[in-house]
JSON list of C-alpha atoms in Angstrom, two decimals:
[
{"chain": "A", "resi": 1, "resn": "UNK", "atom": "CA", "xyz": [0.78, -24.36, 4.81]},
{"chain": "A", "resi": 2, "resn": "UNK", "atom": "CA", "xyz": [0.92, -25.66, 8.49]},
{"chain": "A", "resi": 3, "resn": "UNK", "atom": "CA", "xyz": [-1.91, -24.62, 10.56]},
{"chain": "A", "resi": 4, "resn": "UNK", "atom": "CA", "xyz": [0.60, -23.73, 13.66]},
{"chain": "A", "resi": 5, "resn": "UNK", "atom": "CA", "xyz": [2.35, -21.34, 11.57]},
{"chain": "A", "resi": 6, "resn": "UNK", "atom": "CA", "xyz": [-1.50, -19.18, 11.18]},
{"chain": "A", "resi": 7, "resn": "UNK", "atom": "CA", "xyz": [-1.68, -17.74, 14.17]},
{"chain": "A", "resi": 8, "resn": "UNK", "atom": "CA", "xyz": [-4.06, -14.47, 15.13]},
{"chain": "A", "resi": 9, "resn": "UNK", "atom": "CA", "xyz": [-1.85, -11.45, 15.50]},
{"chain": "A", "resi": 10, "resn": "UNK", "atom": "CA", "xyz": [-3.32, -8.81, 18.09]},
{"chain": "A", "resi": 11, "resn": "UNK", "atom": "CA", "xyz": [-1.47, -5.63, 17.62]},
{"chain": "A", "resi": 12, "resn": "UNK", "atom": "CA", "xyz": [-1.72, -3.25, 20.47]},
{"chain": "A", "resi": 13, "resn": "UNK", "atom": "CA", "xyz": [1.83, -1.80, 19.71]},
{"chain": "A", "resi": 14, "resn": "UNK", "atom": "CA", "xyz": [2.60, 1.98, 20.18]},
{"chain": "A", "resi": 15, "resn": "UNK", "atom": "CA", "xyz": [1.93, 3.39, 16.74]},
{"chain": "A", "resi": 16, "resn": "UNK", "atom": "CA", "xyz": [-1.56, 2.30, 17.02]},
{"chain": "A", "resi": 17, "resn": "UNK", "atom": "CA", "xyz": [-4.01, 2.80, 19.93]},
{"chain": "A", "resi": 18, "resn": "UNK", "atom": "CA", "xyz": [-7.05, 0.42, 19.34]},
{"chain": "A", "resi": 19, "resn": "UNK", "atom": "CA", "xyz": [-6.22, -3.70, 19.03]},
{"chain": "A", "resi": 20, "resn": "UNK", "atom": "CA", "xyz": [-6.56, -5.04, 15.12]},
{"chain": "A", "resi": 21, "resn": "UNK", "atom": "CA", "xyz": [-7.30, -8.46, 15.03]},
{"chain": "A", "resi": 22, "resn": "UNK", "atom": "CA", "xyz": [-5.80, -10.04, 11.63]},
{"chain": "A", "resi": 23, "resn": "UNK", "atom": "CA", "xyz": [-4.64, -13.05, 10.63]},
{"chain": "A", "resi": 24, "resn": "UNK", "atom": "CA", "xyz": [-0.72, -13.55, 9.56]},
{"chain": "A", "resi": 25, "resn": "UNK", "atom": "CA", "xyz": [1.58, -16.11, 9.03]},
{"chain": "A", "resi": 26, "resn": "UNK", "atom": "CA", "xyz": [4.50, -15.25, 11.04]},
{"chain": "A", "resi": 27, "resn": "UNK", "atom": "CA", "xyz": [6.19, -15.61, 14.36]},
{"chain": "A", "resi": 28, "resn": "UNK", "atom": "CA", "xyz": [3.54, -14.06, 16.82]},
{"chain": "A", "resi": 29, "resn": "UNK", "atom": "CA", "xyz": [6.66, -11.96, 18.34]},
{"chain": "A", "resi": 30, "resn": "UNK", "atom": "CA", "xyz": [6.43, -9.86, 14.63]},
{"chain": "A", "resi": 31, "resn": "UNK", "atom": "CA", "xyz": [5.50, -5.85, 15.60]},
{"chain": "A", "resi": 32, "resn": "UNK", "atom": "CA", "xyz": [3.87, -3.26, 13.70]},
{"chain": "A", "resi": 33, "resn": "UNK", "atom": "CA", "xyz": [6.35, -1.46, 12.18]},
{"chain": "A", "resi": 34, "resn": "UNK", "atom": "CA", "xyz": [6.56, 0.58, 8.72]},
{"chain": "A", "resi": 35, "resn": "UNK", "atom": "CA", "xyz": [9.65, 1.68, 7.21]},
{"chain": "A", "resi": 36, "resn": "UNK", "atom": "CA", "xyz": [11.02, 1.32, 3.26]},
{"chain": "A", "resi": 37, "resn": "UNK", "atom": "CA", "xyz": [14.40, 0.32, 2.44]},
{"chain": "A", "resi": 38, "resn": "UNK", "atom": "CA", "xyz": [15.88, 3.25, 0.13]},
{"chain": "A", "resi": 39, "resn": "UNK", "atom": "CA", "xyz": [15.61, 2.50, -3.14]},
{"chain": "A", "resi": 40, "resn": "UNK", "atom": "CA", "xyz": [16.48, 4.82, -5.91]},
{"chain": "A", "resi": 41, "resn": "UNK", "atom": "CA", "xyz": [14.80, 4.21, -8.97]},
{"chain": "A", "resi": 42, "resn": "UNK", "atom": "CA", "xyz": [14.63, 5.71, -12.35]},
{"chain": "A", "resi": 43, "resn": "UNK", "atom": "CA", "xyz": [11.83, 4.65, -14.48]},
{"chain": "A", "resi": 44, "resn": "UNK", "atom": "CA", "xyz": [10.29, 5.35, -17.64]},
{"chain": "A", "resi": 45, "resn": "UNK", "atom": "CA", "xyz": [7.27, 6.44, -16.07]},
{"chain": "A", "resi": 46, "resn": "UNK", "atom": "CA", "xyz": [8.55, 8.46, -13.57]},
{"chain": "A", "resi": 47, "resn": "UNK", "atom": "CA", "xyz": [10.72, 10.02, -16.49]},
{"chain": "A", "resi": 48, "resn": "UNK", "atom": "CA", "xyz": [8.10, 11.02, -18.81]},
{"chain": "A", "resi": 49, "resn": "UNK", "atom": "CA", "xyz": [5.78, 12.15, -15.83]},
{"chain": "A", "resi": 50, "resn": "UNK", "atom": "CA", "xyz": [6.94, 14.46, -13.33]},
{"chain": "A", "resi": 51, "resn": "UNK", "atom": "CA", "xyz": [5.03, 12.97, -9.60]},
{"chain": "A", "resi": 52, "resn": "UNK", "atom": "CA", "xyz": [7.33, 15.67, -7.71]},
{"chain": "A", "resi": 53, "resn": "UNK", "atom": "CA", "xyz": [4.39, 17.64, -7.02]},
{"chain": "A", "resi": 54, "resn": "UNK", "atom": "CA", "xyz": [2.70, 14.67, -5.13]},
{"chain": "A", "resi": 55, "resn": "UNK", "atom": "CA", "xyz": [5.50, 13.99, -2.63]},
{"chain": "A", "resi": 56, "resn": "UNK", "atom": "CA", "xyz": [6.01, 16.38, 0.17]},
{"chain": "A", "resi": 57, "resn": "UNK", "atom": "CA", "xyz": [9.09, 17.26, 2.55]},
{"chain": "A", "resi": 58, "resn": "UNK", "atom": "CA", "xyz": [10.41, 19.79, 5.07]},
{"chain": "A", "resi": 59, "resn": "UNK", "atom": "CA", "xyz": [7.52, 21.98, 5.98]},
{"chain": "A", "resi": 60, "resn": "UNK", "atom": "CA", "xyz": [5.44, 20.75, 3.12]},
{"chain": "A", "resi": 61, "resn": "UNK", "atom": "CA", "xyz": [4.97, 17.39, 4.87]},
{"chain": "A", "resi": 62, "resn": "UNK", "atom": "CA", "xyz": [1.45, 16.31, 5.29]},
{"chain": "A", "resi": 63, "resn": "UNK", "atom": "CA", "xyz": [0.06, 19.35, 3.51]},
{"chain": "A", "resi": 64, "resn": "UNK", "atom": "CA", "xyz": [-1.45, 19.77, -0.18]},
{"chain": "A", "resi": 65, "resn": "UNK", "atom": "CA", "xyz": [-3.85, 17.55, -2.50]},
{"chain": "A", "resi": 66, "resn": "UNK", "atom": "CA", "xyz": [-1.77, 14.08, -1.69]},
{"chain": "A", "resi": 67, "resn": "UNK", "atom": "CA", "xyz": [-1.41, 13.58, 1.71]},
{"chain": "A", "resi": 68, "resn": "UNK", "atom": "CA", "xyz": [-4.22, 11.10, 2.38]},
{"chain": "A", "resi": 69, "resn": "UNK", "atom": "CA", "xyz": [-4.87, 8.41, 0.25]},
{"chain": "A", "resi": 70, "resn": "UNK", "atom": "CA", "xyz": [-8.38, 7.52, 0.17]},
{"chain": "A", "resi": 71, "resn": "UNK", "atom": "CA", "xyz": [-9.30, 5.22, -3.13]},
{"chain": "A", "resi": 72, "resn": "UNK", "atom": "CA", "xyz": [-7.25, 5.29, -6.81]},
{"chain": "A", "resi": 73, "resn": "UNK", "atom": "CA", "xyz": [-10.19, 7.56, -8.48]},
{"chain": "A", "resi": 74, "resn": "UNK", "atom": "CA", "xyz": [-10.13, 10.27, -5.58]},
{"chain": "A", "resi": 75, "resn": "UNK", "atom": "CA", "xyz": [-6.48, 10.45, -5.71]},
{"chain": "A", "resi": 76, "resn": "UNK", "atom": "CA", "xyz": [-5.88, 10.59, -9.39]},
{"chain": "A", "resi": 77, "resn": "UNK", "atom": "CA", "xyz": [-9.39, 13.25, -9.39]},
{"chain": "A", "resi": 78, "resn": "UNK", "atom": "CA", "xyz": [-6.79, 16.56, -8.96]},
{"chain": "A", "resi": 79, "resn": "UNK", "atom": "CA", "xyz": [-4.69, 16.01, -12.18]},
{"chain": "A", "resi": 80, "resn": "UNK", "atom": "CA", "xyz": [-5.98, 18.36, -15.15]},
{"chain": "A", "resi": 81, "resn": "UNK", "atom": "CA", "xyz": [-7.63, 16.66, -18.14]},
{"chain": "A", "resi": 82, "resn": "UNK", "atom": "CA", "xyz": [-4.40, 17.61, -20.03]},
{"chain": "A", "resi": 83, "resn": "UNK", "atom": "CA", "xyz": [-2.70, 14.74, -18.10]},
{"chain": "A", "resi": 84, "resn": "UNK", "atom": "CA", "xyz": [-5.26, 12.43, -18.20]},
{"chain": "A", "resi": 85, "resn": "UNK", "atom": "CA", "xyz": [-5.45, 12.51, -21.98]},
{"chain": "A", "resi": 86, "resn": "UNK", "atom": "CA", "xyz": [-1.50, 12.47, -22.78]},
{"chain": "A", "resi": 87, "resn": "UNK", "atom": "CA", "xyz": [-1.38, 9.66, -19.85]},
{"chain": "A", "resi": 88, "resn": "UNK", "atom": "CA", "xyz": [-4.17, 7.65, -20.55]},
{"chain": "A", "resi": 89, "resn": "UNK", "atom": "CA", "xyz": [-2.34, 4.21, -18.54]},
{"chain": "A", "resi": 90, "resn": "UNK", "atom": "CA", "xyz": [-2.03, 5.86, -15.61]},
{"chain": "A", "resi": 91, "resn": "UNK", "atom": "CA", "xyz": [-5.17, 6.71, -14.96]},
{"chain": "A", "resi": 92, "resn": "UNK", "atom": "CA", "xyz": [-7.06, 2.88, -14.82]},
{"chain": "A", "resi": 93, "resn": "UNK", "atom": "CA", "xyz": [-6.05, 0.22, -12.82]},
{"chain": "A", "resi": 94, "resn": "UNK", "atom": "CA", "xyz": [-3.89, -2.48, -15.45]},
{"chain": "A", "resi": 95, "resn": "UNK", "atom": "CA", "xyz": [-6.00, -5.53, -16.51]},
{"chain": "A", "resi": 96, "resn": "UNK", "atom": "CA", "xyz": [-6.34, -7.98, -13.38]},
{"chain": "A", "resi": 97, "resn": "UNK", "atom": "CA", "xyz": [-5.88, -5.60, -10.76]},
{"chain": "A", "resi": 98, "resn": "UNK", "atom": "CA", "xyz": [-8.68, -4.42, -8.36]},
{"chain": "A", "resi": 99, "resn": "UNK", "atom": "CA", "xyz": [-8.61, -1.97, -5.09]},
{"chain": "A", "resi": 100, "resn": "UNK", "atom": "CA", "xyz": [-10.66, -2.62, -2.10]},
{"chain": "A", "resi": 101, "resn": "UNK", "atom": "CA", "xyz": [-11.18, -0.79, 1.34]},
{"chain": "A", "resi": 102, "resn": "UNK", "atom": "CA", "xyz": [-11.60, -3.18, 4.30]},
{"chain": "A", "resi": 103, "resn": "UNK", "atom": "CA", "xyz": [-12.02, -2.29, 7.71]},
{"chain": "A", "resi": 104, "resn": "UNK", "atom": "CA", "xyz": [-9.85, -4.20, 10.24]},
{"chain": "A", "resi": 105, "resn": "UNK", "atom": "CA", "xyz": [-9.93, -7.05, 11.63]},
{"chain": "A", "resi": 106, "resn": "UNK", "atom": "CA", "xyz": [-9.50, -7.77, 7.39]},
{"chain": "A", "resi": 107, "resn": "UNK", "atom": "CA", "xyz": [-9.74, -11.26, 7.75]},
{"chain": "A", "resi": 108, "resn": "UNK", "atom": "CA", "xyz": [-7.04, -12.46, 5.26]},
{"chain": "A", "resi": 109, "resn": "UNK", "atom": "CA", "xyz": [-4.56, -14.84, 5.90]},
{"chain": "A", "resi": 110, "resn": "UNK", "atom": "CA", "xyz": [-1.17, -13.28, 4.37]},
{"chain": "A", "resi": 111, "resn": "UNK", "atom": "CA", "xyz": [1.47, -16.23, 3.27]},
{"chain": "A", "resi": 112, "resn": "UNK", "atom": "CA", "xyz": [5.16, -15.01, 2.10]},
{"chain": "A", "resi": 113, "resn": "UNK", "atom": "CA", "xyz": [5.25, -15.40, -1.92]},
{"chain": "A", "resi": 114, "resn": "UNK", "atom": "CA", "xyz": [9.43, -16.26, -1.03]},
{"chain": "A", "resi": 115, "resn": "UNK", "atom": "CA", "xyz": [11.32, -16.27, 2.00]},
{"chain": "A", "resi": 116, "resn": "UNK", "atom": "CA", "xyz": [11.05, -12.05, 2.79]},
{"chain": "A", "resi": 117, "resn": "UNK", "atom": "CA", "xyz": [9.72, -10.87, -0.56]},
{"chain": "A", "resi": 118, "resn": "UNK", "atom": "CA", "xyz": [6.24, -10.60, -1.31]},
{"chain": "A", "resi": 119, "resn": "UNK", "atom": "CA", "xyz": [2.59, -11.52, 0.02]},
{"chain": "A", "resi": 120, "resn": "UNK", "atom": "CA", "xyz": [-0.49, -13.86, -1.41]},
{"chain": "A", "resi": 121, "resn": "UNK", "atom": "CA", "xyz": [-4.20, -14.05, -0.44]},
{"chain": "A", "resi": 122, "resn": "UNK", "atom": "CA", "xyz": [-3.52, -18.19, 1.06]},
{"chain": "A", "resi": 123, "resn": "UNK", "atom": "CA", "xyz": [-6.95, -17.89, 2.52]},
{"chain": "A", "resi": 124, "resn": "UNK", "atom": "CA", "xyz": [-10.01, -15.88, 4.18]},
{"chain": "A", "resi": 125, "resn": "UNK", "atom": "CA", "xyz": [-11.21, -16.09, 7.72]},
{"chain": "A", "resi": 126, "resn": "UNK", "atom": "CA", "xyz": [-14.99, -17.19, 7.82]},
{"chain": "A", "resi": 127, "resn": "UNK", "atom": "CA", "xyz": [-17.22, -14.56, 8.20]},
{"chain": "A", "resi": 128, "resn": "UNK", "atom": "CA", "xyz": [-14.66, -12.31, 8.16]},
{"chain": "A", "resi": 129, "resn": "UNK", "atom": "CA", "xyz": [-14.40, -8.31, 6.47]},
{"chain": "A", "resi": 130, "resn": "UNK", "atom": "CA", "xyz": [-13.00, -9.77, 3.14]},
{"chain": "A", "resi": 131, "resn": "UNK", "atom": "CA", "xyz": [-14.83, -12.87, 2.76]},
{"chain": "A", "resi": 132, "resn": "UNK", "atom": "CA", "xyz": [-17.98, -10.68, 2.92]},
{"chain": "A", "resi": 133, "resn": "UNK", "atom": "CA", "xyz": [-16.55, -8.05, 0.51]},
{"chain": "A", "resi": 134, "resn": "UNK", "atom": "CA", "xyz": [-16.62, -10.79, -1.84]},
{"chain": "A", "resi": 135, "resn": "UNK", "atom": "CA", "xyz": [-14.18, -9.74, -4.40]},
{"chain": "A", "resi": 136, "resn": "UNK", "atom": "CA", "xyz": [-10.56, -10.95, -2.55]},
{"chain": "A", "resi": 137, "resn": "UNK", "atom": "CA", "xyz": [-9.75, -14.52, -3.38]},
{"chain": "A", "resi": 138, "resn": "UNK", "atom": "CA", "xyz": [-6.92, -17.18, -1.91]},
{"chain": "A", "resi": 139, "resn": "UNK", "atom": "CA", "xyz": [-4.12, -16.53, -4.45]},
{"chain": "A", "resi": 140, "resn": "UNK", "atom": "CA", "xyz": [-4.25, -13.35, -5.31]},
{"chain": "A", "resi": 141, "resn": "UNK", "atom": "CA", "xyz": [-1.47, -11.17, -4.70]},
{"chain": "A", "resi": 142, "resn": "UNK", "atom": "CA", "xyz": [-0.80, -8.07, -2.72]},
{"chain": "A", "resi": 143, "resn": "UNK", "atom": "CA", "xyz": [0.70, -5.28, -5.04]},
{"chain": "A", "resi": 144, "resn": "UNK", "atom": "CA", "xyz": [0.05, -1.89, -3.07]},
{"chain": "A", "resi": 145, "resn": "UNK", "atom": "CA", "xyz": [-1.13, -0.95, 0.13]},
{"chain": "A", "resi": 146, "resn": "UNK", "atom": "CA", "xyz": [-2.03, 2.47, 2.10]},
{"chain": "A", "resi": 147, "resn": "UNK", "atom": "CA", "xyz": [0.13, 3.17, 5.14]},
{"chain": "A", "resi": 148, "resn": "UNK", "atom": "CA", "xyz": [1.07, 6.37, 7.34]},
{"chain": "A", "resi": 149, "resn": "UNK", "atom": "CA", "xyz": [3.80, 8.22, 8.37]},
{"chain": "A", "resi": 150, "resn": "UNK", "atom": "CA", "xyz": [4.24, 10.45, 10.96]},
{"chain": "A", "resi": 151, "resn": "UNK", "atom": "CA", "xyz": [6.73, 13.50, 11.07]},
{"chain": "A", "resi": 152, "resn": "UNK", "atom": "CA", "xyz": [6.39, 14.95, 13.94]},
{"chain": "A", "resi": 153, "resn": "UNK", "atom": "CA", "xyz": [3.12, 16.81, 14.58]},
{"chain": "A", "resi": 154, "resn": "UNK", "atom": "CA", "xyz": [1.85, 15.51, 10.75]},
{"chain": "A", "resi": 155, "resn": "UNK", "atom": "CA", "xyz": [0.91, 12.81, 8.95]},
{"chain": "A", "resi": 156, "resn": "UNK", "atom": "CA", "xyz": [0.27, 11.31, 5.52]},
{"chain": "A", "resi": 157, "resn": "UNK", "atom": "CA", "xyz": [-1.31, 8.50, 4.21]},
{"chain": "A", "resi": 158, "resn": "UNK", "atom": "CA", "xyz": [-0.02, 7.26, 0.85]},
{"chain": "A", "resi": 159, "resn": "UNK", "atom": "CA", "xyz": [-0.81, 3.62, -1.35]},
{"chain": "A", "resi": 160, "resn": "UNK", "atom": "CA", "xyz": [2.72, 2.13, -1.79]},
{"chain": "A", "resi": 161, "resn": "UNK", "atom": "CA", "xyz": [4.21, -0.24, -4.16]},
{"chain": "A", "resi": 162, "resn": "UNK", "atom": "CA", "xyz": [3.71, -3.67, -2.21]},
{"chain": "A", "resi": 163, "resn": "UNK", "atom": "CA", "xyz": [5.06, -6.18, -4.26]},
{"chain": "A", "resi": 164, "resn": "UNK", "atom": "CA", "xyz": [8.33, -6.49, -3.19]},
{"chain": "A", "resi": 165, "resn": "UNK", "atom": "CA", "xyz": [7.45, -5.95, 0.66]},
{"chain": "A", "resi": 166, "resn": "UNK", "atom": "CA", "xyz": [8.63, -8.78, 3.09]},
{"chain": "A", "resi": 167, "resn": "UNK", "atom": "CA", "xyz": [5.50, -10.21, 5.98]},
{"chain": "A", "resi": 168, "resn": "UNK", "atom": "CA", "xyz": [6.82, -7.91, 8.47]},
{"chain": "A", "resi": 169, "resn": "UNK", "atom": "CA", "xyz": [6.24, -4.80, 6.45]},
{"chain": "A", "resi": 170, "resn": "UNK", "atom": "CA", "xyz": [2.71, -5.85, 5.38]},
{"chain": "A", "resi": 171, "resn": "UNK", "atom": "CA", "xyz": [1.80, -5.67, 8.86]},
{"chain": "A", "resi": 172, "resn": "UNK", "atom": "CA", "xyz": [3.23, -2.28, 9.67]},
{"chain": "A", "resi": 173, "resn": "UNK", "atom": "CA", "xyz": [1.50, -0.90, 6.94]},
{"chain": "A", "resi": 174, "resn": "UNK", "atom": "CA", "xyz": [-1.41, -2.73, 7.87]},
{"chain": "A", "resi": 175, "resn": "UNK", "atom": "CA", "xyz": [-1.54, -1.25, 11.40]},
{"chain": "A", "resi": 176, "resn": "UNK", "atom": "CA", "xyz": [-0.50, 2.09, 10.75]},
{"chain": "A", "resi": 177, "resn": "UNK", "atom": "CA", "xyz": [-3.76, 2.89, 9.33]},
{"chain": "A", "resi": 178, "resn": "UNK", "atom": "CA", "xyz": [-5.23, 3.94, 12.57]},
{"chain": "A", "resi": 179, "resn": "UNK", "atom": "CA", "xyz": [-8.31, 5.85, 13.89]},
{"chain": "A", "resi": 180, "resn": "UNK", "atom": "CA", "xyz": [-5.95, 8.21, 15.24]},
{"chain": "A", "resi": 181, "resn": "UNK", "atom": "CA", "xyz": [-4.96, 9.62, 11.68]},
{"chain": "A", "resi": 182, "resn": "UNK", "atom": "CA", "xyz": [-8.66, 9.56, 10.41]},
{"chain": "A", "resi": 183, "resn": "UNK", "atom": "CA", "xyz": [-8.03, 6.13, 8.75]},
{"chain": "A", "resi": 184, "resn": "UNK", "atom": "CA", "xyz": [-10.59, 3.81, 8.92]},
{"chain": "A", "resi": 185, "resn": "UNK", "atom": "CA", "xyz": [-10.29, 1.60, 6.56]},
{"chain": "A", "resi": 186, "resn": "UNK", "atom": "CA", "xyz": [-7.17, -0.24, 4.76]},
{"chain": "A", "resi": 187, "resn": "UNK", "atom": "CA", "xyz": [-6.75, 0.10, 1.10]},
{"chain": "A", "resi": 188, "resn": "UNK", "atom": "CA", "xyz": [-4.97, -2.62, -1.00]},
{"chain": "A", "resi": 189, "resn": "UNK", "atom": "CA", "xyz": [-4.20, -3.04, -4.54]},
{"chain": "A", "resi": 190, "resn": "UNK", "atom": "CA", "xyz": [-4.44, -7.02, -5.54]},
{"chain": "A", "resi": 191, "resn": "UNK", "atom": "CA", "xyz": [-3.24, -8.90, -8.77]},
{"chain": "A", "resi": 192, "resn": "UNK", "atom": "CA", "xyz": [-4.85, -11.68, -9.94]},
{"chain": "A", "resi": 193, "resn": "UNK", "atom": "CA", "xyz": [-2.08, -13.91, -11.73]},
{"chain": "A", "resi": 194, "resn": "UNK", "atom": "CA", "xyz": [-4.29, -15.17, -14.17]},
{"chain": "A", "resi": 195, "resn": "UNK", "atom": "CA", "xyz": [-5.34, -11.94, -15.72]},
{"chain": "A", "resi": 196, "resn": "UNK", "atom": "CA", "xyz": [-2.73, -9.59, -14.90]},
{"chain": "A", "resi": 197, "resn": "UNK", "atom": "CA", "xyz": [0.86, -8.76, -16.88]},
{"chain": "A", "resi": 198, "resn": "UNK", "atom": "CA", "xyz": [2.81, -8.75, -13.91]},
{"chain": "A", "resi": 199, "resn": "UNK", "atom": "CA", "xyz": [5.28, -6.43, -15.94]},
{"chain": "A", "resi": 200, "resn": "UNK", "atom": "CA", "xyz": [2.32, -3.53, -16.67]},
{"chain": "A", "resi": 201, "resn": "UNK", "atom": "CA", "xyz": [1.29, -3.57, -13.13]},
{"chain": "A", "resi": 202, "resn": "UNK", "atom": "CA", "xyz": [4.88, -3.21, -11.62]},
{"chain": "A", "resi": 203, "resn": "UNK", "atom": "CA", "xyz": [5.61, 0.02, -14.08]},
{"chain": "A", "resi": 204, "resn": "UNK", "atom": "CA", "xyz": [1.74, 1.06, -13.53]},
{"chain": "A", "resi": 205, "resn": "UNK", "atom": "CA", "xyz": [2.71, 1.12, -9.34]},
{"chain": "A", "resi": 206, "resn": "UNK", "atom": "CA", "xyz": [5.85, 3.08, -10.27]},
{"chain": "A", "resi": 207, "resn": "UNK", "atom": "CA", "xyz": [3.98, 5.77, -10.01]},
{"chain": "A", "resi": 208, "resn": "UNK", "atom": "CA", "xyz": [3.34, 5.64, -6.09]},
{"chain": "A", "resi": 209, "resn": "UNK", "atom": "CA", "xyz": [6.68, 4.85, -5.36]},
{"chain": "A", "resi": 210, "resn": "UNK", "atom": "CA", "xyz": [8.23, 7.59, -2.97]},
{"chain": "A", "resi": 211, "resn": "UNK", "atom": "CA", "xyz": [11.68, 9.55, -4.71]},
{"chain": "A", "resi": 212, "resn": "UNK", "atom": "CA", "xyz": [14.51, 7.95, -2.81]},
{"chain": "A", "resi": 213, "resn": "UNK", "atom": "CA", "xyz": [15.14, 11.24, -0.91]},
{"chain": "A", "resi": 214, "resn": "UNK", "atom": "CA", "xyz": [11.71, 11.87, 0.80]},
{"chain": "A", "resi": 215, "resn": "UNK", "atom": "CA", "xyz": [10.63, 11.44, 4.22]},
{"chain": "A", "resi": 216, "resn": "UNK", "atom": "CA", "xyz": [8.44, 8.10, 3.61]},
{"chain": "A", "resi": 217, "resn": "UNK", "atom": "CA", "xyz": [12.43, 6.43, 2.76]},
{"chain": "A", "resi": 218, "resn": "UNK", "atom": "CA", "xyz": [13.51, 7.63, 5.61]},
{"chain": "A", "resi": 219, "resn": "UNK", "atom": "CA", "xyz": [13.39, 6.43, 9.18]},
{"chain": "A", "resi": 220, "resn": "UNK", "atom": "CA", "xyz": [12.65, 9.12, 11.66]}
]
């Protein structure tokens, strides 16, 4: 990669009120912003295992068991032992991939996988947050991510399906865990190519994906 296309993004933009230092590869004129594309999808997953009761909307929004995200063994922690036995897969990580809460600044240099789809680990800042967590490593790729959204007066924070997001939305999601919404860290789901069944861990992350008619798929 060319080093004048790493550049150190300072985000200071509205939806966050404290500058987060971390590296990107992108135009410097990219802004925090977070916002999916709808997308309506019917899986087997989400067909043999009902997640309606996780996503929220109307009145509901930012309310109940789900609405912050804080690490994959707190979240899962509400279901009933019922679920955990009949759903065994859901409730471990896939072989090859790994969560970690950083702090920002992360220190992780973000490359495009292609042209607007996807983001890899193409290096670590020195001395920074996730070269001294030790377990993130150039080439490993981003799968899921925690970000916010605000309706209105509330909030949640959720871990979405990353795979598939362009640089742009990385770094909304990135900065829209703020302070302000009690988020002080950034959670992220990697793959490691080598180990990981890219097929298991995209049906595994089907199970964070928002329903195509809730307020995280729509722009408010």
């Amino acid at each position: 990669m060319n080093s004048s296309t790493v550049i150190c993004l300072l985000c200071a933009c509205a939806i966050i009120s404290n500058a987060a230092a971390f590296f990107v590869s992108k135009s410097s004129s990219s802004q925090a912003h977070f916002h999916f594309k709808e997308q309506r999808l019917t899986t087997t997953c989400h067909a043999q295992f009902s997640t309606a009761g996780m996503w929220n909307r109307g009145l509901n929004f930012g309310k109940g068991d789900f609405k912050f995200y804080d690490s994959f063994d707190s979240f899962m922690s509400v279901f009933p032992d019922e679920d955990k036995a009949a759903y065994p897969e859901l409730f471990t990580l896939p072989k090859g991939v790994y969560e970690v809460g950083l702090a920002k600044p992360l220190g992780i240099v973000f490359e495009e996988v292609q042209a607007g789809k996807g983001v890899f680990v193409q290096d670590l800042v020195e001395g920074g947050n996730a070269q001294a967590q030790g377990v993130i490593q150039p080439g490993h790729l981003l799968v899921g991510i925690t970000a916010t959204k605000i309706v209105g007066a509330k909030f949640e924070r959720r871990l979405i399906p990353a795979r598939n997001f362009d640089f742009d939305t990385v770094v909304g999601a990135i900065a829209s865990n703020d302070e302000r919404w009690n988020c002080y860290n950034v959670v992220m789901m990697f793959e490691r190519p080598d180990q990981a069944d890219s097929k298991q861990v995209d049906e595994f992350l089907e199970f964070f994906e928002p329903p195509f008619d809730n307020p995280w798929k729509q722009r408010q």
